[in-house]
CSV table of C-alpha atoms in Angstrom, one decimal:
chain,number,residue,atom,x,y,z
O,1,MET,CA,12.5,-6.5,-11.1
O,2,GLN,CA,14.6,-3.8,-12.8
O,3,LYS,CA,11.7,-2.1,-14.6
O,4,ASN,CA,8.3,-1.0,-13.6
O,5,ILE,CA,5.0,-2.0,-15.1
O,6,LEU,CA,5.4,0.8,-17.8
O,7,ASP,CA,8.8,-0.7,-18.8
O,8,ARG,CA,10.7,2.2,-17.3
O,9,ASP,CA,14.0,1.8,-15.5
O,10,ILE,CA,14.2,2.0,-11.7
O,11,LYS,CA,16.2,5.0,-10.4
O,12,ASP,CA,17.7,5.8,-7.1
O,13,GLY,CA,15.2,7.5,-4.9
O,14,VAL,CA,12.0,7.1,-2.8
O,15,SER,CA,8.5,6.2,-4.0
O,16,ILE,CA,5.4,6.3,-1.9
O,17,PHE,CA,2.7,3.8,-2.9
O,18,CYS,CA,-0.9,3.6,-1.7
O,19,GLY,CA,-4.3,2.0,-2.4
O,20,CYS,CA,-7.5,4.0,-2.0
O,21,SER,CA,-11.1,3.3,-2.5
O,22,ASN,CA,-13.8,5.9,-1.5
O,23,ARG,CA,-11.4,7.5,1.0
O,24,LEU,CA,-11.2,11.0,-0.7
O,25,GLU,CA,-11.3,13.1,2.5
O,26,ASN,CA,-8.5,11.1,4.1
O,27,ILE,CA,-6.3,11.0,1.2
O,28,GLN,CA,-6.5,14.7,0.5
O,29,ILE,CA,-5.5,15.3,4.2
O,30,ALA,CA,-2.8,12.7,4.3
O,31,SER,CA,-1.2,13.4,0.9
O,32,ARG,CA,-0.4,17.0,1.8
O,33,THR,CA,2.0,15.7,4.4
O,34,TRP,CA,3.6,13.3,1.8
O,35,PHE,CA,4.2,16.1,-0.7
O,36,LYS,CA,6.2,18.0,2.0
O,37,CYS,CA,8.8,15.2,2.3
O,38,ASN,CA,11.7,16.5,0.1
O,39,GLU,CA,13.3,13.0,0.0
O,40,VAL,CA,10.2,11.6,-1.9
O,41,ASN,CA,10.5,11.5,-5.6
O,42,GLU,CA,7.1,10.2,-6.5
O,43,ILE,CA,3.8,9.2,-5.1
O,44,VAL,CA,1.6,6.5,-6.7
O,45,ILE,CA,-2.0,6.2,-5.6
O,46,VAL,CA,-4.2,3.4,-7.0
O,47,ASP,CA,-7.8,4.5,-7.0
O,48,TRP,CA,-9.6,1.2,-6.8
O,49,ASN,CA,-13.0,1.9,-8.5
O,50,SER,CA,-14.0,4.9,-6.1
O,51,SER,CA,-17.5,6.0,-6.6
O,52,GLN,CA,-16.0,9.5,-7.6
O,53,PRO,CA,-12.7,9.2,-9.4
O,54,LEU,CA,-9.8,10.6,-7.4
O,55,ARG,CA,-8.5,13.9,-8.6
O,56,LEU,CA,-5.4,15.4,-7.1
O,57,CYS,CA,-2.8,17.7,-8.6
O,58,HIS,CA,0.9,17.5,-8.0
O,59,PRO,CA,4.0,17.0,-10.3
O,60,LYS,CA,5.2,14.0,-8.1
O,61,LEU,CA,1.8,12.3,-8.3
O,62,THR,CA,0.6,9.4,-10.4
O,63,ILE,CA,-2.9,8.3,-10.0
O,64,VAL,CA,-4.0,4.8,-11.4
O,65,ARG,CA,-7.7,4.3,-11.7
O,66,VAL,CA,-8.9,0.7,-11.7
O,67,ASN,CA,-12.5,0.4,-13.0
O,68,GLY,CA,-15.2,-2.3,-12.5
O,69,VAL,CA,-13.5,-4.1,-9.5
O,70,GLU,CA,-14.6,-4.7,-5.9
O,71,TRP,CA,-12.6,-3.9,-3.0
O,72,LYS,CA,-11.8,-7.1,-1.2
O,73,ASN,CA,-8.4,-7.2,0.7
O,74,SER,CA,-6.2,-4.3,-0.2
O,75,ALA,CA,-3.4,-6.6,-1.5
O,76,HIS,CA,-4.3,-6.2,-5.2
O,77,ALA,CA,-4.4,-2.4,-5.0
O,78,PHE,CA,-1.1,-2.2,-3.1
O,79,ASN,CA,0.7,-4.6,-5.4
O,80,LEU,CA,-0.4,-2.7,-8.4
O,81,ALA,CA,0.7,0.6,-6.9
O,82,ALA,CA,4.1,-0.9,-6.1
O,83,ARG,CA,4.5,-2.1,-9.7
O,84,PHE,CA,4.1,1.5,-10.9
O,85,THR,CA,6.8,2.8,-8.7
O,86,SER,CA,10.1,3.8,-10.4
O,87,TYR,CA,12.5,4.3,-7.5
O,88,ASN,CA,14.6,1.8,-5.7
O,89,LYS,CA,13.2,2.5,-2.2
O,90,ILE,CA,9.4,2.2,-1.7
O,91,CYS,CA,7.1,3.1,1.2
O,92,LYS,CA,3.6,1.7,1.5
O,93,LEU,CA,1.2,4.2,3.3
O,94,ASP,CA,-2.5,3.8,4.0
O,95,ALA,CA,-4.8,6.6,2.9
O,96,ASP,CA,-5.0,7.8,6.5
O,97,TYR,CA,-1.2,7.9,7.4
O,98,LEU,CA,0.3,11.4,8.0
O,99,VAL,CA,4.1,11.6,8.0
O,100,HIS,CA,6.4,14.2,9.2
O,101,ARG,CA,8.4,16.2,6.5
O,102,ASN,CA,11.7,14.7,8.0
O,103,PHE,CA,10.4,11.1,8.2
O,104,PHE,CA,12.6,9.7,5.5
O,105,SER,CA,15.7,11.6,6.4
O,106,GLY,CA,15.3,10.1,9.9
O,107,HIS,CA,14.8,6.6,8.7
O,108,LYS,CA,17.9,5.5,6.7
O,109,LEU,CA,17.2,2.4,4.8
O,110,LYS,CA,20.1,-0.2,4.8
O,111,GLU,CA,20.5,-3.0,2.3
O,112,ASN,CA,19.0,-5.8,4.4
O,113,ASP,CA,16.6,-3.9,6.5
O,114,PHE,CA,13.0,-2.9,6.3
O,115,PHE,CA,10.9,-0.6,8.5
O,116,ALA,CA,7.4,-1.6,9.5
O,117,GLY,CA,4.7,-0.8,11.9
O,118,GLN,CA,4.3,-3.0,15.0
O,119,ARG,CA,1.1,-3.1,17.1
O,120,THR,CA,3.0,-4.0,20.3
O,121,ALA,CA,4.9,-0.8,20.1
O,122,ALA,CA,1.8,1.4,20.0
O,123,ARG,CA,1.4,3.8,22.9
O,124,ASP,CA,-2.4,4.0,22.4
O,125,GLU,CA,-5.2,2.4,20.5
O,126,ASN,CA,-5.0,4.6,17.6
O,127,GLU,CA,-1.3,3.9,17.0
O,128,LYS,CA,-2.0,0.2,16.6
O,129,HIS,CA,-3.4,1.1,13.1
O,130,ILE,CA,0.2,2.1,12.1
O,131,HIS,CA,0.9,-1.6,11.8
O,132,GLY,CA,0.4,-1.4,8.1
O,133,PHE,CA,3.4,0.9,7.4
O,134,LEU,CA,6.1,-0.5,5.3
O,135,TYR,CA,9.4,1.0,3.9
O,136,LEU,CA,11.9,-1.2,2.1
O,137,LYS,CA,14.0,-1.7,-1.0
O,138,ARG,CA,11.9,-2.2,-4.0
O,139,LYS,CA,13.8,-5.4,-5.0
O,140,SER,CA,13.1,-6.8,-1.5
O,141,PHE,CA,9.4,-6.3,-2.0
O,142,PHE,CA,9.3,-8.1,-5.3
O,143,GLU,CA,11.7,-10.9,-4.2
O,144,VAL,CA,8.8,-12.1,-1.9
O,145,ASN,CA,6.2,-11.3,-4.6
O,146,GLY,CA,4.5,-8.5,-2.6
O,147,TYR,CA,1.3,-8.9,-0.6
O,148,ASN,CA,-0.6,-12.1,-0.7
O,149,GLU,CA,-3.5,-11.7,-3.1
O,150,ARG,CA,-5.2,-14.8,-1.9
O,151,ILE,CA,-6.4,-12.9,1.2
O,152,GLU,CA,-9.9,-11.6,0.5
O,153,THR,CA,-11.1,-10.3,3.9
O,154,TYR,CA,-9.7,-8.1,6.7
O,155,GLY,CA,-6.4,-8.6,8.4
O,156,TRP,CA,-3.1,-10.4,8.5
O,157,GLU,CA,-1.8,-9.3,5.0
O,158,ASP,CA,0.8,-6.9,6.7
O,159,SER,CA,1.9,-9.5,9.2
O,160,ASP,CA,2.3,-12.1,6.4
O,161,ILE,CA,4.6,-10.0,4.2
O,162,TYR,CA,6.7,-9.0,7.3
O,163,GLU,CA,7.2,-12.7,8.1
O,164,ARG,CA,8.1,-13.6,4.5
O,165,LEU,CA,10.6,-10.6,4.3
O,166,GLU,CA,12.3,-11.9,7.5
O,167,LYS,CA,12.3,-15.4,6.2
O,168,ASN,CA,14.1,-14.0,3.2
O,169,GLY,CA,16.9,-12.6,5.3
O,170,LEU,CA,15.8,-9.2,6.1
O,171,SER,CA,15.8,-7.5,9.5
O,172,LYS,CA,12.6,-5.6,10.7
O,173,LYS,CA,13.3,-2.1,12.1
O,174,SER,CA,11.0,-0.1,14.3
O,175,ILE,CA,9.7,3.3,13.1
O,176,ASP,CA,9.7,6.5,15.0
O,177,LEU,CA,6.1,6.9,16.2
O,178,ASN,CA,6.6,10.6,16.7
O,179,ALA,CA,7.1,11.0,12.9
O,180,ILE,CA,3.9,9.3,11.8
O,181,TYR,CA,0.2,9.6,12.7
O,182,HIS,CA,-3.0,7.7,11.9
O,183,LEU,CA,-6.0,9.9,11.3
O,184,ARG,CA,-8.7,9.0,13.8
O,185,HIS,CA,-11.9,7.8,12.5
O,186,GLY,CA,-14.6,5.2,13.3
O,187,ASP,CA,-14.7,1.6,12.4
O,188,MET,CA,-17.4,2.2,9.8
O,189,GLU,CA,-15.0,4.3,7.8
O,190,ARG,CA,-12.4,1.5,8.0
O,191,VAL,CA,-14.8,-1.2,6.6
O,192,LYS,CA,-17.0,0.9,4.3
O,193,ASN,CA,-15.8,-1.1,1.3
O,194,ALA,CA,-16.1,-4.5,3.1
O,195,GLN,CA,-18.2,-7.3,1.6
O,196,GLU,CA,-21.5,-7.8,3.5
O,197,TRP,CA,-20.9,-11.5,4.1
O,198,TRP,CA,-17.8,-10.9,6.3
O,199,LEU,CA,-19.0,-7.7,8.0
O,200,ALA,CA,-20.9,-10.0,10.4
O,201,MET,CA,-17.7,-11.6,11.5
O,202,GLU,CA,-15.4,-10.4,14.3
O,203,PRO,CA,-12.1,-8.9,13.1
O,204,GLU,CA,-10.3,-11.4,15.3
O,205,ASP,CA,-11.9,-14.3,13.6
O,206,LEU,CA,-11.1,-12.9,10.1
O,207,ILE,CA,-7.4,-12.4,11.1
O,208,ALA,CA,-7.2,-15.9,12.5
O,209,GLU,CA,-8.7,-17.3,9.2
O,210,ASN,CA,-6.2,-15.4,7.1
O,211,LYS,CA,-3.3,-16.4,9.3
O,212,ILE,CA,-4.2,-20.1,8.7
O,213,LEU,CA,-4.7,-19.5,5.0
O,214,CYS,CA,-1.2,-18.0,4.7
O,215,LYS,CA,0.4,-20.7,6.7
O,216,GLU,CA,-1.2,-23.5,4.8
O,217,ASN,CA,-0.8,-22.1,1.3
O,218,PRO,CA,2.1,-19.6,1.4
O,219,TRP,CA,2.3,-16.7,-1.2
O,220,SER,CA,5.5,-17.0,-3.2
O,221,LYS,CA,7.1,-15.9,-6.5
O,222,LYS,CA,5.3,-18.8,-8.2
O,223,ASP,CA,2.0,-17.1,-7.7
O,224,GLU,CA,0.7,-14.7,-10.3
O,225,MET,CA,-0.4,-11.2,-9.3
O,226,MET,CA,-3.6,-9.9,-10.8
O,227,ASN,CA,-2.9,-8.7,-14.4
O,228,PHE,CA,-3.9,-5.4,-15.9
O,229,GLU,CA,-4.2,-3.6,-19.2
O,230,VAL,CA,-2.7,-0.1,-18.7
O,231,LYS,CA,-3.8,2.9,-20.6
O,232,LYS,CA,-2.5,6.5,-20.2
O,233,LYS,CA,-5.1,9.1,-19.7
O,234,ARG,CA,-4.8,12.8,-20.3
O,235,LEU,CA,-6.7,15.3,-18.2
O,236,GLY,CA,-6.3,18.7,-19.6
O,237,SER,CA,-3.5,20.8,-17.9
O,238,SER,CA,-3.3,18.6,-14.7
O,239,LYS,CA,0.3,18.3,-13.3
O,240,SER,CA,-0.4,14.8,-12.1
O,241,LYS,CA,0.0,11.7,-14.3
O,242,TYR,CA,-3.2,9.5,-14.8
O,243,TYR,CA,-3.6,5.9,-16.0
O,244,ASP,CA,-6.7,3.7,-16.4
O,245,CYS,CA,-6.4,0.0,-15.7
O,246,GLU,CA,-8.7,-2.9,-16.6
O,247,VAL,CA,-8.3,-6.3,-15.1
O,248,ARG,CA,-7.3,-9.0,-17.4
O,249,ASN,CA,-7.3,-12.1,-15.3
O,250,ALA,CA,-10.0,-11.5,-12.7
O,251,GLU,CA,-11.9,-14.5,-11.4
């Protein structure tokens, strides 16, 4: 994929992409650290139908508002955010990840490598949540068709894409845990957008179900990502770029 969803050419540089739904306080804190990274050329945040539309202001920032959708698994939001990126190196961050200003200068991305979080490397319980971090070449992300959009509950979407990247010939590299931090918060904050029917299930059971789903019906380039109609939105003198999206092929 040599152009992004807006039909713009891909340039040399770094894009951060993120999905967010009703996590305004977290994203306000976390994004301040992202803006301080000189190597980052742009930040794309998909606002997945938050109760109050996300409003942040920065010249590197693009906010994509998706209306009339429910937050299931984060795959749809992350894939859409990645499609808006316009640089050849992309970094997926969760709304509660803080990064050191020198993070990207300390993580040199080689052609056939990707950096990802790893639960087994965590030094405490909080660091296990950094498992969802991903930094890779943009073309590598789209060669495996991004995140698995068939997953509709909590868990395994990160492990699944890591496995598919490795099967596609890439080497997984560890990240410096001293250069990234997960904001501490309770489990209720983590699952506030969850569907009621799966809140009653244990996270380990949901992860196990999703692992089986991914093994039995692997996500590939033959699968179609959720399709969107994109409209540019003008918000006065804001330095940020805003877009509205409507789903075209929702089930």
